Amino acid sequence: MKDGLLPAMLLSLCAGMASGAGKARIARLLLAAIGGVGMSVLVRQTVEIPAEAVLGAGWTAMLACAAMVLAGKAASPALATPIAAGAGLLSGLLAADWHALPALPMLLAGACAARIAAAHRLGLATKVVAGWLLAIAALNFSLALLPVTPGYLPDHLE
Amino acid sequence: MTRRGLAFGLAANGMLLAAAPAFAHSGTGLAGGFGSGFGHPLSGADHMLAMVSVGLWGAFLGRPLLYLLPIIFPMIMVVGALLGMVDLPLPSVEFGIAASVLVLGGCIALAVRAPLIVALLLVGGFAVFHGYAHGRELPSAADPVGYSAGFVLATGLLHLLGIALGRLADHRIGAAIVRIAGGLIAATGMALLVGLAAR
């Protein structure tokens, strides 16, 4: 794995879309995600989690969030906050602690886009984007399971 | 939350995606990341015309295919990519891709109003060939996540371009232009098939 920031950004976007379509306050979602990133710092200091496991969990979470958007289920405020916090936690684990913070604007963008789309009956647009994100997550999840991934292997100087 | 805030957020993240990688040492022979994946569907007329055709035909067919085709295509493409990654032999991939250009262009030119299931099966079948071609390159990408994100995004944007062009069909002259464009796409597909057969 070269860099965890892009997976973290994609996960944050997807989680933002899944959590933002309901009635949860977007500022609260953002705070929950920042809290999740903070939590990831503590987790990394106490437990050593294999990078492959973190990546697998990240893609699985993204698949779940994208499927939720595709199913047209708006997350209740009680569910939206844990989704955002979980996305923050996984982003922090993927992109090494506070380096995940640049991914969080994606969560904001996804939540705002989902909220605007829901308000203007443009939910189909978010479903199309969720379809793309689901495809990316499914592809990369499968890629991690296949023994054909030189891109994930260190090159001769690493 | 305002639209300005949304636009700012999207622009900021767009800049992050567009950030150039550091070339501390290059020459590993790997295909690259986001830019490489994004450029792949745009680099060949066959892929590009097929993607635009999917959007155009979807716009022509109206709801629900208008939004189902751009959702289904990348998902089925993933199946094709997996077949490519595990090196499962798929006969005549290039013929399949060229045929997709011919058939989808022909459907637009002839204003074929296929039933939902037929349209989904047709487009899904062609998506396997396109995904296979992408999947053959994906494992050797230096950054598989960036590469896959790039090619899915480019594919989706080409679909949206097709849908936008397809809105012309709401007007009488526009509909004629769309059908002529479909005819040109089909002719290109035929030329690609002839070229492949002549090899």
PDB file of C-alpha atoms in Angstrom, chain A residues 65-126:
ATOM      1  CA  CYS A  65     -22.152   3.082   2.970  1.00  0.00           C
ATOM      2  CA  ALA A  66     -22.483   2.994  -0.841  1.00  0.00           C
ATOM      3  CA  ALA A  67     -25.074   0.209  -0.621  1.00  0.00           C
ATOM      4  CA  MET A  68     -27.011   2.292   1.906  1.00  0.00           C
ATOM      5  CA  VAL A  69     -27.085   5.276  -0.460  1.00  0.00           C
ATOM      6  CA  LEU A  70     -28.074   3.053  -3.385  1.00  0.00           C
ATOM      7  CA  ALA A  71     -30.884   1.552  -1.310  1.00  0.00           C
ATOM      8  CA  GLY A  72     -32.167   5.084  -0.691  1.00  0.00           C
ATOM      9  CA  LYS A  73     -32.043   4.700   3.082  1.00  0.00           C
ATOM     10  CA  ALA A  74     -31.459   8.028   4.835  1.00  0.00           C
ATOM     11  CA  ALA A  75     -29.550   7.459   8.062  1.00  0.00           C
ATOM     12  CA  SER A  76     -31.289   8.588  11.234  1.00  0.00           C
ATOM     13  CA  PRO A  77     -29.318  11.061  13.403  1.00  0.00           C
ATOM     14  CA  ALA A  78     -28.665   8.233  15.861  1.00  0.00           C
ATOM     15  CA  LEU A  79     -27.044   6.178  13.111  1.00  0.00           C
ATOM     16  CA  ALA A  80     -25.419   9.006  11.151  1.00  0.00           C
ATOM     17  CA  THR A  81     -23.092  10.081  13.963  1.00  0.00           C
ATOM     18  CA  PRO A  82     -21.556   6.601  14.477  1.00  0.00           C
ATOM     19  CA  ILE A  83     -21.140   6.285  10.703  1.00  0.00           C
ATOM     20  CA  ALA A  84     -19.184   9.558  10.614  1.00  0.00           C
ATOM     21  CA  ALA A  85     -17.148   8.610  13.681  1.00  0.00           C
ATOM     22  CA  GLY A  86     -16.380   5.190  12.202  1.00  0.00           C
ATOM     23  CA  ALA A  87     -15.312   6.794   8.930  1.00  0.00           C
ATOM     24  CA  GLY A  88     -13.012   9.118  10.877  1.00  0.00           C
ATOM     25  CA  LEU A  89     -11.549   6.214  12.832  1.00  0.00           C
ATOM     26  CA  LEU A  90     -10.888   4.134   9.727  1.00  0.00           C
ATOM     27  CA  SER A  91      -9.540   7.173   7.851  1.00  0.00           C
ATOM     28  CA  GLY A  92      -7.106   7.778  10.703  1.00  0.00           C
ATOM     29  CA  LEU A  93      -5.994   4.158  10.596  1.00  0.00           C
ATOM     30  CA  LEU A  94      -5.702   4.204   6.802  1.00  0.00           C
ATOM     31  CA  ALA A  95      -3.820   7.474   6.455  1.00  0.00           C
ATOM     32  CA  ALA A  96      -1.729   7.321   9.636  1.00  0.00           C
ATOM     33  CA  ASP A  97      -3.333   9.383  12.388  1.00  0.00           C
ATOM     34  CA  TRP A  98      -3.760  13.102  11.800  1.00  0.00           C
ATOM     35  CA  HIS A  99      -2.629  12.790   8.179  1.00  0.00           C
ATOM     36  CA  ALA A 100      -6.238  11.700   7.598  1.00  0.00           C
ATOM     37  CA  LEU A 101      -7.542  15.195   8.328  1.00  0.00           C
ATOM     38  CA  PRO A 102      -7.321  16.278   4.646  1.00  0.00           C
ATOM     39  CA  ALA A 103      -9.822  13.471   3.931  1.00  0.00           C
ATOM     40  CA  LEU A 104     -12.471  14.975   6.179  1.00  0.00           C
ATOM     41  CA  PRO A 105     -13.475  17.782   3.763  1.00  0.00           C
ATOM     42  CA  MET A 106     -14.632  14.885   1.575  1.00  0.00           C
ATOM     43  CA  LEU A 107     -17.025  13.830   4.329  1.00  0.00           C
ATOM     44  CA  LEU A 108     -18.273  17.404   4.480  1.00  0.00           C
ATOM     45  CA  ALA A 109     -18.648  17.548   0.695  1.00  0.00           C
ATOM     46  CA  GLY A 110     -20.463  14.205   0.600  1.00  0.00           C
ATOM     47  CA  ALA A 111     -22.823  15.185   3.414  1.00  0.00           C
ATOM     48  CA  CYS A 112     -23.601  18.580   1.839  1.00  0.00           C
ATOM     49  CA  ALA A 113     -24.142  17.025  -1.583  1.00  0.00           C
ATOM     50  CA  ALA A 114     -26.478  14.387  -0.118  1.00  0.00           C
ATOM     51  CA  ARG A 115     -28.408  17.033   1.855  1.00  0.00           C
ATOM     52  CA  ILE A 116     -28.807  19.315  -1.185  1.00  0.00           C
ATOM     53  CA  ALA A 117     -29.746  16.370  -3.405  1.00  0.00           C
ATOM     54  CA  ALA A 118     -32.366  15.212  -0.890  1.00  0.00           C
ATOM     55  CA  ALA A 119     -33.807  18.721  -0.591  1.00  0.00           C
ATOM     56  CA  HIS A 120     -34.086  19.177  -4.344  1.00  0.00           C
ATOM     57  CA  ARG A 121     -35.207  15.648  -5.179  1.00  0.00           C
ATOM     58  CA  LEU A 122     -31.918  14.888  -6.903  1.00  0.00           C
ATOM     59  CA  GLY A 123     -31.321  11.669  -5.017  1.00  0.00           C
ATOM     60  CA  LEU A 124     -30.597   9.863  -8.272  1.00  0.00           C
ATOM     61  CA  ALA A 125     -27.396  11.878  -8.686  1.00  0.00           C
ATOM     62  CA  THR A 126     -26.077  10.653  -5.340  1.00  0.00           C
TER      63      THR A 126
END
